[in-house]
Structure formats: structure tokens, C-alpha cells
Amino acid sequence: GKTQTGTPTFTPGNPDVPMNNDVPATFEDGSTTKTVEGVGTYTVAPDGTVTFKPEPEFTGTAPSVTVVREDVNGTKVSATYTPTVTPVTTFVDKDGKPIPGNPTEDGEQPKKDIPGYRFVETKKLPNGDTVHVYEKVTTSYVDENGNDVRALDDVSLTIRRGEFVAIIGTNGSGKSTLAKHFNVLLQPTAGNVTVCGFDTLDDEHIWNIRQHVGMVFQNPDNQIVAAVVEEDVAFGPENLGVPSAEIRKRVDDALVAVNMTEYAEHGPHLLSGGQKQRIAIAGVLAMKPDCIVLDEPTAMLDPKGRLEVLETIHRLNKEEGITIVIITHFMEEAVTADRIVVMKNGVKLQEGTPREIFTQVDTLKDLGLDVPVAAEVASKLIQKGVDIPNDIITNDELGDALTTYYAKEAH
């Protein structure tokens, strides 16, 4: 169905005699428009350029047309133009709009997995074109007034094995809703979420997914179910039917991983907030997940407890290769991630490295978000004319930059 053009090459009888541009080109019957029923319409421009508009149903090689011109001596010359229409495959959303990053491809191509979209159907058009239709990842609910509210809207995101990803945003931004999709606590109302090759909408794979992705919540008291630490850590594998000897090994290994072995026989109620959260992490570790999703795990902890938890999850990421996704309000935690995702009103606004995100101090402030203190101080100093790098995001970087600056000033 796409219009195409072509300019034939005219070879005059005598190559030294130029074409007469004052005499417009025509088809051999003297016309400038030619329609072939069921095929399409040809139009020739004065310079001999042919435009072919095929019928929507037509594919294949169209009949050739002959274009005639004259040279300055009046000698007739001609050339032929033969358009070909090839079936194509397109990838579109339910509104018929092309999906970004998935251009039209020649020929009949199979459907494919597109992050952030769920395959809906394949349409075969009369002209042989193939159209694969998808819908966006969306999670919606109905509020108290009966209005549809989109908690997540057109979110496309890939978490790679072994990454440490932080998701930030103000209250109501959708970050916790997004996190709960990763281990099927929630399912999208449109689009799809794929975890380790499993579609979360396929109920047969829910438990497989939850063995791959563990979840740690904000309040550890809501996740601790036993009266003794080691019994609590054993709760998950016991429910998976893991043999007793293997459970013992998993419990011991998990407590070692979070540095809580000496508290194995303690009551969780005797522990600090940070220690309880580490026990909650150990309970997830005992289930041998590939990924741990932590939803504001340090929100209820004091600075010491936050540091304990942060050091634990970084060690698990670096030493055990466990993928970490952390939802957090603390920018000093987010700055230690490999990648940051910024959410606002259910939409993914930005995605990038901590340096790419946190050097946008004014933008983040306008969104109602905090930034690392070092990044904010550096930004204000630069505005005051202090000559320091404009990509500072950590305390150490700020200290080094100021030391260098004042050393120069002293000289």
C-alpha cells in the first residue's frame, strides 16, 4: 500500500545530444496517468519520474510502463519502469500505532517478545502483509468514585541478571506497584511481564516465578512468622517441600550470608529493626532466588540499621550474583545502584546510571524528589561560581573536588 517512485534512465540515440527539458515526459500513449485495475495507478512527472500508488490488496510485480521523452533534435527515446510490491510485517499497538524500536520488516516475520508489551493477535491482510498487534503494560484499578485509575501506564523496563537497580519516585508514583509485578503479587491488566522466560499472566508458572524472585517488605514484623530466628528462615523452604537436610544447610548458609549466625536461636522480638530486616532477607535467601526485590526495606530503620541492610544486599549482589531491585526514598541508597528508574504517576520518566540521573538536580527537585546531599551542594556551589566538576554525586567526590579547588585557590 506504500507509494513508490522511480526515475528511468533514458539513453538518447546520440549521447552528445541532451534531453529536451521543455517537452514533458509521457507514457507511450501520450497520457501522464495510467490506472491498472486491481494493481494501482502510475503517474509520470515532466522529468520522467514515475510514481506508483498500488491498490491496498496488491502485492507482487506490477505491469511495466513505458515512458517517452525527446532530445533537443526531436528524437524519441523511451525507458520502462517496473514496480514491485513486497508484503511486509509490522508491529503495532492496539491503536494501530507502530511500536518504537520495532520497524517494519520485509516479508512475513514471526511475532516476537517486546518488553513492556503483551502479544494480542496476528492479522493477515488481503495484500499479504502481516500485522502483529500488542498491548502496553498497564495496571489499573477503580477508585471509590468508580473511575478507572492507571497505577502503571505504558511502563517498559528490563532488569538484567546480576544488576542492582533502584526505583525511585514520590508517594503514589507506582514504584511499589511495579515491584509487586516482579513476583506476581500483582498482574498487569494490559501488557505482559516476563520473569526468567515465564509470563506472569500464566497461572501455571506463578510458583516457578516466586522461587526465582523473592520479596522483602518495608516492615520486617509483617514477614517474620516464627518464634525462633532459624525456624523463621526455614519457613520458606519447608513450604517448598525441600528435604530436611537441605533445609538445615540453606538456613545455615542464609544466616552466614546476612551475618546473623550468632542469633540463630534467638527470638526475633529481641532483635533490632536492622537485624529483623536481615532475618527477613535470610528467609528469602533460603528459597534460593535469582533476584530479590526490596520494597523500601530501610524506611523504618535508624541509620545503623539502614547501613546493615544496605551492606548486606550489596554483598549478596557482588559476591553471590543475586539480582537486586530496591524501592527506596533514600537517595544515598539509590546512588549506590548500577541503574536508577524514576517513576511519576505510574509512568517511567527516566532511566540511567546514578550519575546520569542525580546530576539533574533541578529536574528531580521539580518532581518532588530528593537528591544526594553531595549532588545538591555541588550544584549550588557551581551556581555560585565555584569551579568544581558538574557530575558530583557522592560525599567523597565532593570532598576531593573541594580539596582540589581550595588547593588551587591557595596558590
GROMACS .gro file of C-alpha atoms in nm:
model
  411
    1GLY     CA    1   0.000   0.000   0.000
    2LYS     CA    2   0.300   0.234   0.009
    3THR     CA    3   0.354   0.483  -0.273
    4GLN     CA    4   0.684   0.438  -0.453
    5THR     CA    5   0.872   0.637  -0.716
    6GLY     CA    6   1.140   0.566  -0.973
    7THR     CA    7   1.319   0.761  -1.243
    8PRO     CA    8   1.405   0.558  -1.555
    9THR     CA    9   1.739   0.613  -1.722
   10PHE     CA   10   1.690   0.750  -2.074
   11THR     CA   11   1.959   0.670  -2.331
   12PRO     CA   12   1.937   0.905  -2.627
   13GLY     CA   13   2.036   0.787  -2.974
   14ASN     CA   14   2.333   1.025  -2.967
   15PRO     CA   15   2.481   1.063  -2.618
   16ASP     CA   16   2.613   1.408  -2.712
   17VAL     CA   17   2.260   1.536  -2.771
   18PRO     CA   18   2.090   1.638  -2.444
   19MET     CA   19   1.729   1.573  -2.348
   20ASN     CA   20   1.477   1.849  -2.417
   21ASN     CA   21   1.352   1.956  -2.074
   22ASP     CA   22   1.088   2.179  -2.232
   23VAL     CA   23   0.899   1.875  -2.358
   24PRO     CA   24   0.741   1.686  -2.066
   25ALA     CA   25   0.764   1.311  -2.047
   26THR     CA   26   0.455   1.098  -2.109
   27PHE     CA   27   0.358   0.734  -2.123
   28GLU     CA   28   0.373   0.579  -2.472
   29ASP     CA   29   0.005   0.659  -2.535
   30GLY     CA   30   0.068   1.028  -2.464
   31SER     CA   31  -0.101   1.025  -2.120
   32THR     CA   32   0.056   1.118  -1.787
   33THR     CA   33  -0.165   0.893  -1.573
   34LYS     CA   34  -0.234   0.524  -1.618
   35THR     CA   35  -0.455   0.304  -1.395
   36VAL     CA   36  -0.446  -0.076  -1.400
   37GLU     CA   37  -0.749  -0.219  -1.222
   38GLY     CA   38  -0.660  -0.428  -0.920
   39VAL     CA   39  -0.296  -0.319  -0.942
   40GLY     CA   40  -0.261   0.056  -0.896
   41THR     CA   41  -0.209   0.396  -1.059
   42TYR     CA   42   0.103   0.524  -1.238
   43THR     CA   43   0.177   0.895  -1.279
   44VAL     CA   44   0.468   1.039  -1.477
   45ALA     CA   45   0.629   1.376  -1.395
   46PRO     CA   46   0.774   1.610  -1.664
   47ASP     CA   47   1.127   1.482  -1.593
   48GLY     CA   48   1.021   1.119  -1.639
   49THR     CA   49   0.990   1.025  -1.273
   50VAL     CA   50   0.714   0.768  -1.226
   51THR     CA   51   0.502   0.748  -0.910
   52PHE     CA   52   0.318   0.421  -0.848
   53LYS     CA   53   0.036   0.400  -0.595
   54PRO     CA   54  -0.063   0.034  -0.554
   55GLU     CA   55  -0.409  -0.083  -0.457
   56PRO     CA   56  -0.416  -0.185  -0.087
   57GLU     CA   57  -0.465  -0.553  -0.175
   58PHE     CA   58  -0.191  -0.572  -0.440
   59THR     CA   59   0.146  -0.742  -0.392
   60GLY     CA   60   0.392  -0.878  -0.645
   61THR     CA   61   0.540  -0.738  -0.966
   62ALA     CA   62   0.321  -0.479  -1.138
   63PRO     CA   63   0.298  -0.446  -1.520
   64SER     CA   64   0.575  -0.240  -1.675
   65VAL     CA   65   0.503   0.106  -1.812
   66THR     CA   66   0.694   0.278  -2.090
   67VAL     CA   67   0.793   0.644  -2.053
   68VAL     CA   68   0.871   0.853  -2.363
   69ARG     CA   69   1.084   1.167  -2.390
   70GLU     CA   70   1.252   1.371  -2.666
   71ASP     CA   71   1.604   1.502  -2.711
   72VAL     CA   72   1.669   1.855  -2.841
   73ASN     CA   73   1.667   1.724  -3.200
   74GLY     CA   74   1.317   1.582  -3.156
   75THR     CA   75   1.431   1.220  -3.146
   76LYS     CA   76   1.206   0.999  -2.933
   77VAL     CA   77   1.368   0.795  -2.654
   78SER     CA   78   1.197   0.560  -2.410
   79ALA     CA   79   1.252   0.364  -2.090
   80THR     CA   80   1.047   0.119  -1.887
   81TYR     CA   81   0.960   0.118  -1.516
   82THR     CA   82   0.850  -0.200  -1.334
   83PRO     CA   83   0.748  -0.156  -0.971
   84THR     CA   84   0.743  -0.444  -0.724
   85VAL     CA   85   0.530  -0.451  -0.409
   86THR     CA   86   0.660  -0.680  -0.134
   87PRO     CA   87   0.450  -0.798   0.164
   88VAL     CA   88   0.575  -0.661   0.495
   89THR     CA   89   0.537  -0.730   0.866
   90THR     CA   90   0.452  -0.451   1.109
   91PHE     CA   91   0.444  -0.443   1.490
   92VAL     CA   92   0.172  -0.214   1.624
   93ASP     CA   93  -0.020  -0.138   1.942
   94LYS     CA   94  -0.397  -0.177   1.972
   95ASP     CA   95  -0.444   0.173   1.829
   96GLY     CA   96  -0.254   0.074   1.517
   97LYS     CA   97   0.050   0.286   1.603
   98PRO     CA   98   0.397   0.141   1.532
   99ILE     CA   99   0.580   0.023   1.845
  100PRO     CA  100   0.900   0.228   1.891
  101GLY     CA  101   1.218   0.037   1.811
  102ASN     CA  102   1.034  -0.224   1.606
  103PRO     CA  103   1.039  -0.107   1.242
  104THR     CA  104   0.851  -0.259   0.951
  105GLU     CA  105   1.029  -0.568   0.815
  106ASP     CA  106   1.015  -0.714   0.465
  107GLY     CA  107   0.834  -1.042   0.415
  108GLU     CA  108   0.635  -1.246   0.664
  109GLN     CA  109   0.810  -1.235   1.003
  110PRO     CA  110   0.711  -1.421   1.323
  111LYS     CA  111   0.584  -1.246   1.634
  112LYS     CA  112   0.845  -1.159   1.896
  113ASP     CA  113   0.870  -1.070   2.263
  114ILE     CA  114   0.865  -0.692   2.309
  115PRO     CA  115   0.947  -0.566   2.661
  116GLY     CA  116   0.656  -0.374   2.808
  117TYR     CA  117   0.401  -0.521   2.567
  118ARG     CA  118   0.184  -0.831   2.556
  119PHE     CA  119   0.111  -1.003   2.226
  120VAL     CA  120  -0.261  -0.990   2.137
  121GLU     CA  121  -0.308  -1.126   1.784
  122THR     CA  122  -0.169  -1.158   1.433
  123LYS     CA  123  -0.365  -1.015   1.141
  124LYS     CA  124  -0.313  -1.128   0.782
  125LEU     CA  125  -0.416  -0.854   0.540
  126PRO     CA  126  -0.561  -0.923   0.193
  127ASN     CA  127  -0.241  -0.800   0.026
  128GLY     CA  128  -0.027  -1.049   0.218
  129ASP     CA  129   0.101  -0.806   0.482
  130THR     CA  130   0.136  -0.938   0.837
  131VAL     CA  131   0.040  -0.723   1.136
  132HIS     CA  132   0.134  -0.831   1.490
  133VAL     CA  133  -0.077  -0.648   1.748
  134TYR     CA  134   0.039  -0.585   2.106
  135GLU     CA  135  -0.090  -0.401   2.410
  136LYS     CA  136   0.108  -0.196   2.660
  137VAL     CA  137   0.186  -0.296   3.016
  138THR     CA  138  -0.081  -0.126   3.226
  139THR     CA  139  -0.217  -0.190   3.572
  140SER     CA  140  -0.542  -0.016   3.658
  141TYR     CA  141  -0.798  -0.017   3.936
  142VAL     CA  142  -1.129   0.151   4.010
  143ASP     CA  143  -1.128   0.421   4.279
  144GLU     CA  144  -1.405   0.495   4.530
  145ASN     CA  145  -1.580   0.717   4.273
  146GLY     CA  146  -1.590   0.443   4.012
  147ASN     CA  147  -1.317   0.600   3.797
  148ASP     CA  148  -1.053   0.392   3.623
  149VAL     CA  149  -0.709   0.478   3.761
  150ARG     CA  150  -0.388   0.361   3.598
  151ALA     CA  151  -0.140   0.272   3.867
  152LEU     CA  152   0.109   0.184   3.592
  153ASP     CA  153   0.083   0.321   3.240
  154ASP     CA  154   0.295   0.208   2.946
  155VAL     CA  155   0.595   0.101   3.154
  156SER     CA  156   0.871  -0.072   2.959
  157LEU     CA  157   1.165  -0.197   3.164
  158THR     CA  158   1.423  -0.474   3.152
  159ILE     CA  159   1.611  -0.596   3.460
  160ARG     CA  160   1.923  -0.792   3.367
  161ARG     CA  161   2.067  -1.081   3.564
  162GLY     CA  162   2.316  -0.965   3.827
  163GLU     CA  163   2.213  -0.598   3.818
  164PHE     CA  164   2.150  -0.371   4.115
  165VAL     CA  165   1.858  -0.147   4.018
  166ALA     CA  166   1.698   0.126   4.230
  167ILE     CA  167   1.344   0.250   4.160
  168ILE     CA  168   1.266   0.596   4.298
  169GLY     CA  169   0.962   0.822   4.296
  170THR     CA  170   0.728   1.015   4.520
  171ASN     CA  171   0.439   0.853   4.706
  172GLY     CA  172   0.182   0.728   4.457
  173SER     CA  173   0.432   0.717   4.171
  174GLY     CA  174   0.372   0.346   4.109
  175LYS     CA  175   0.712   0.217   4.216
  176SER     CA  176   0.579  -0.033   4.472
  177THR     CA  177   0.304  -0.141   4.233
  178LEU     CA  178   0.570  -0.207   3.972
  179ALA     CA  179   0.780  -0.408   4.217
  180LYS     CA  180   0.486  -0.631   4.307
  181HIS     CA  181   0.458  -0.737   3.942
  182PHE     CA  182   0.802  -0.897   3.955
  183ASN     CA  183   0.690  -1.193   4.169
  184VAL     CA  184   0.323  -1.195   4.069
  185LEU     CA  185   0.176  -1.030   4.375
  186LEU     CA  186   0.007  -0.823   4.104
  187GLN     CA  187  -0.062  -0.898   3.738
  188PRO     CA  188  -0.094  -0.638   3.460
  189THR     CA  189  -0.438  -0.559   3.324
  190ALA     CA  190  -0.274  -0.498   2.986
  191GLY     CA  191   0.068  -0.587   2.851
  192ASN     CA  192   0.290  -0.854   2.998
  193VAL     CA  193   0.569  -0.912   3.249
  194THR     CA  194   0.819  -1.187   3.173
  195VAL     CA  195   1.034  -1.330   3.453
  196CYS     CA  196   1.305  -1.582   3.365
  197GLY     CA  197   1.110  -1.667   3.049
  198PHE     CA  198   0.775  -1.713   3.230
  199ASP     CA  199   0.474  -1.490   3.158
  200THR     CA  200   0.326  -1.374   3.490
  201LEU     CA  201  -0.024  -1.399   3.340
  202ASP     CA  202   0.022  -1.776   3.307
  203ASP     CA  203  -0.110  -1.911   3.638
  204GLU     CA  204   0.077  -2.240   3.586
  205HIS     CA  205   0.410  -2.062   3.638
  206ILE     CA  206   0.330  -1.840   3.938
  207TRP     CA  207   0.514  -2.063   4.187
  208ASN     CA  208   0.808  -2.107   3.949
  209ILE     CA  209   0.840  -1.730   3.928
  210ARG     CA  210   0.819  -1.686   4.304
  211GLN     CA  211   1.105  -1.930   4.351
  212HIS     CA  212   1.314  -1.713   4.119
  213VAL     CA  213   1.211  -1.377   4.269
  214GLY     CA  214   1.189  -1.316   4.644
  215MET     CA  215   1.030  -1.013   4.806
  216VAL     CA  216   1.128  -0.819   5.119
  217PHE     CA  217   0.883  -0.561   5.252
  218GLN     CA  218   0.912  -0.239   5.448
  219ASN     CA  219   0.812  -0.377   5.787
  220PRO     CA  220   1.006  -0.695   5.879
  221ASP     CA  221   0.749  -0.779   6.150
  222ASN     CA  222   0.499  -0.847   5.873
  223GLN     CA  223   0.732  -1.108   5.724
  224ILE     CA  224   0.856  -1.288   6.034
  225VAL     CA  225   0.627  -1.579   6.123
  226ALA     CA  226   0.818  -1.795   6.374
  227ALA     CA  227   0.925  -1.753   6.739
  228VAL     CA  228   1.287  -1.854   6.672
  229VAL     CA  229   1.515  -1.699   6.407
  230GLU     CA  230   1.632  -2.022   6.243
  231GLU     CA  231   1.275  -2.155   6.230
  232ASP     CA  232   1.164  -1.840   6.056
  233VAL     CA  233   1.440  -1.872   5.796
  234ALA     CA  234   1.337  -2.235   5.740
  235PHE     CA  235   0.971  -2.147   5.681
  236GLY     CA  236   1.002  -2.085   5.307
  237PRO     CA  237   1.196  -2.397   5.205
  238GLU     CA  238   0.974  -2.612   5.429
  239ASN     CA  239   0.671  -2.494   5.232
  240LEU     CA  240   0.851  -2.576   4.910
  241GLY     CA  241   0.894  -2.935   5.026
  242VAL     CA  242   1.273  -2.918   5.048
  243PRO     CA  243   1.427  -3.218   5.230
  244SER     CA  244   1.523  -3.160   5.596
  245ALA     CA  245   1.898  -3.196   5.543
  246GLU     CA  246   1.889  -2.942   5.262
  247ILE     CA  247   1.678  -2.703   5.472
  248ARG     CA  248   1.939  -2.717   5.750
  249LYS     CA  249   2.213  -2.627   5.502
  250ARG     CA  250   2.010  -2.347   5.344
  251VAL     CA  251   1.927  -2.193   5.683
  252ASP     CA  252   2.291  -2.201   5.792
  253ASP     CA  253   2.410  -2.055   5.460
  254ALA     CA  254   2.146  -1.781   5.463
  255LEU     CA  255   2.232  -1.673   5.817
  256VAL     CA  256   2.601  -1.662   5.726
  257ALA     CA  257   2.520  -1.450   5.422
  258VAL     CA  258   2.347  -1.185   5.635
  259ASN     CA  259   2.591  -1.210   5.929
  260MET     CA  260   2.326  -1.333   6.171
  261THR     CA  261   2.453  -1.683   6.260
  262GLU     CA  262   2.503  -1.597   6.627
  263TYR     CA  263   2.133  -1.509   6.656
  264ALA     CA  264   2.004  -1.836   6.509
  265GLU     CA  265   1.834  -1.947   6.831
  266HIS     CA  266   1.717  -1.602   6.942
  267GLY     CA  267   1.360  -1.480   6.935
  268PRO     CA  268   1.303  -1.225   6.656
  269HIS     CA  269   1.128  -0.994   6.902
  270LEU     CA  270   1.463  -0.946   7.080
  271LEU     CA  271   1.635  -0.812   6.765
  272SER     CA  272   1.680  -0.456   6.643
  273GLY     CA  273   1.495  -0.333   6.334
  274GLY     CA  274   1.802  -0.378   6.114
  275GLN     CA  275   1.860  -0.729   6.245
  276LYS     CA  276   1.496  -0.822   6.184
  277GLN     CA  277   1.521  -0.699   5.827
  278ARG     CA  278   1.834  -0.908   5.773
  279ILE     CA  279   1.642  -1.212   5.904
  280ALA     CA  280   1.365  -1.135   5.654
  281ILE     CA  281   1.631  -1.126   5.379
  282ALA     CA  282   1.774  -1.457   5.505
  283GLY     CA  283   1.426  -1.611   5.483
  284VAL     CA  284   1.413  -1.512   5.117
  285LEU     CA  285   1.771  -1.632   5.056
  286ALA     CA  286   1.686  -1.977   5.192
  287MET     CA  287   1.449  -2.018   4.896
  288LYS     CA  288   1.746  -1.979   4.657
  289PRO     CA  289   1.611  -1.692   4.444
  290ASP     CA  290   1.790  -1.541   4.145
  291CYS     CA  291   1.652  -1.198   4.232
  292ILE     CA  292   1.544  -1.017   4.549
  293VAL     CA  293   1.302  -0.726   4.531
  294LEU     CA  294   1.312  -0.499   4.837
  295ASP     CA  295   1.024  -0.256   4.883
  296GLU     CA  296   1.157   0.030   5.098
  297PRO     CA  297   1.338  -0.214   5.330
  298THR     CA  298   1.507   0.057   5.534
  299ALA     CA  299   1.215   0.301   5.571
  300MET     CA  300   1.151   0.204   5.935
  301LEU     CA  301   1.516   0.171   6.039
  302ASP     CA  302   1.763   0.402   6.209
  303PRO     CA  303   2.087   0.496   6.025
  304LYS     CA  304   2.277   0.200   6.174
  305GLY     CA  305   2.004  -0.044   6.068
  306ARG     CA  306   1.991   0.107   5.719
  307LEU     CA  307   2.365   0.064   5.680
  308GLU     CA  308   2.346  -0.301   5.793
  309VAL     CA  309   2.076  -0.382   5.538
  310LEU     CA  310   2.243  -0.190   5.255
  311GLU     CA  311   2.579  -0.359   5.316
  312THR     CA  312   2.403  -0.698   5.318
  313ILE     CA  313   2.224  -0.657   4.987
  314HIS     CA  314   2.534  -0.515   4.817
  315ARG     CA  315   2.735  -0.814   4.938
  316LEU     CA  316   2.471  -1.055   4.806
  317ASN     CA  317   2.478  -0.877   4.472
  318LYS     CA  318   2.856  -0.865   4.436
  319GLU     CA  319   2.953  -1.198   4.592
  320GLU     CA  320   2.652  -1.419   4.521
  321GLY     CA  321   2.549  -1.262   4.188
  322ILE     CA  322   2.191  -1.211   4.308
  323THR     CA  323   1.993  -0.953   4.115
  324ILE     CA  324   1.874  -0.673   4.343
  325VAL     CA  325   1.580  -0.439   4.282
  326ILE     CA  326   1.532  -0.185   4.561
  327ILE     CA  327   1.247   0.062   4.600
  328THR     CA  328   1.370   0.349   4.813
  329HIS     CA  329   1.310   0.707   4.928
  330PHE     CA  330   1.672   0.742   5.039
  331MET     CA  331   1.881   0.885   4.757
  332GLU     CA  332   2.205   0.788   4.934
  333GLU     CA  333   2.091   0.427   4.885
  334ALA     CA  334   1.990   0.478   4.523
  335VAL     CA  335   2.324   0.637   4.437
  336THR     CA  336   2.497   0.303   4.506
  337ALA     CA  337   2.292   0.118   4.239
  338ASP     CA  338   2.404   0.025   3.889
  339ARG     CA  339   2.095   0.182   3.736
  340ILE     CA  340   1.809   0.403   3.851
  341VAL     CA  341   1.448   0.415   3.730
  342VAL     CA  342   1.245   0.728   3.804
  343MET     CA  343   0.865   0.686   3.834
  344LYS     CA  344   0.593   0.954   3.836
  345ASN     CA  345   0.216   0.898   3.832
  346GLY     CA  346   0.255   0.542   3.708
  347VAL     CA  347   0.485   0.638   3.421
  348LYS     CA  348   0.855   0.565   3.384
  349LEU     CA  349   1.004   0.913   3.337
  350GLN     CA  350   1.375   0.840   3.325
  351GLU     CA  351   1.623   0.556   3.339
  352GLY     CA  352   2.001   0.575   3.363
  353THR     CA  353   2.311   0.547   3.577
  354PRO     CA  354   2.318   0.729   3.913
  355ARG     CA  355   2.543   0.993   3.761
  356GLU     CA  356   2.309   1.049   3.466
  357ILE     CA  357   2.008   1.082   3.698
  358PHE     CA  358   2.139   1.270   4.000
  359THR     CA  359   2.324   1.541   3.810
  360GLN     CA  360   1.976   1.663   3.706
  361VAL     CA  361   1.925   1.829   4.043
  362ASP     CA  362   1.666   2.089   3.937
  363THR     CA  363   1.463   1.836   3.737
  364LEU     CA  364   1.441   1.592   4.027
  365LYS     CA  365   1.354   1.870   4.270
  366ASP     CA  366   1.071   1.979   4.039
  367LEU     CA  367   0.938   1.622   4.054
  368GLY     CA  368   0.929   1.644   4.433
  369LEU     CA  369   1.226   1.410   4.478
  370ASP     CA  370   1.533   1.450   4.694
  371VAL     CA  371   1.883   1.416   4.555
  372PRO     CA  372   2.203   1.308   4.731
  373VAL     CA  373   2.328   1.588   4.955
  374ALA     CA  374   2.662   1.595   4.774
  375ALA     CA  375   2.492   1.645   4.435
  376GLU     CA  376   2.275   1.928   4.568
  377VAL     CA  377   2.564   2.105   4.743
  378ALA     CA  378   2.782   2.073   4.431
  379SER     CA  379   2.505   2.217   4.214
  380LYS     CA  380   2.464   2.519   4.442
  381LEU     CA  381   2.840   2.578   4.460
  382ILE     CA  382   2.865   2.572   4.080
  383GLN     CA  383   2.582   2.827   4.062
  384LYS     CA  384   2.789   3.045   4.296
  385GLY     CA  385   3.086   3.025   4.062
  386VAL     CA  386   3.292   2.758   4.238
  387ASP     CA  387   3.498   2.572   3.976
  388ILE     CA  388   3.426   2.205   4.052
  389PRO     CA  389   3.308   1.918   3.826
  390ASN     CA  390   2.937   1.921   3.740
  391ASP     CA  391   2.887   1.545   3.783
  392ILE     CA  392   2.949   1.507   4.157
  393ILE     CA  393   2.703   1.274   4.333
  394THR     CA  394   2.888   1.129   4.637
  395ASN     CA  395   3.039   1.278   4.952
  396ASP     CA  396   3.385   1.151   4.863
  397GLU     CA  397   3.369   1.312   4.518
  398LEU     CA  398   3.259   1.642   4.671
  399GLY     CA  399   3.536   1.630   4.932
  400ASP     CA  400   3.803   1.558   4.671
  401ALA     CA  401   3.674   1.834   4.442
  402LEU     CA  402   3.672   2.094   4.719
  403THR     CA  403   4.018   1.992   4.835
  404THR     CA  404   4.149   2.039   4.481
  405TYR     CA  405   3.963   2.369   4.441
  406TYR     CA  406   4.094   2.525   4.762
  407ALA     CA  407   4.447   2.399   4.693
  408LYS     CA  408   4.435   2.592   4.362
  409GLU     CA  409   4.291   2.899   4.534
  410ALA     CA  410   4.572   2.892   4.792
  411HIS     CA  411   4.826   2.919   4.512
   0.00000   0.00000   0.00000
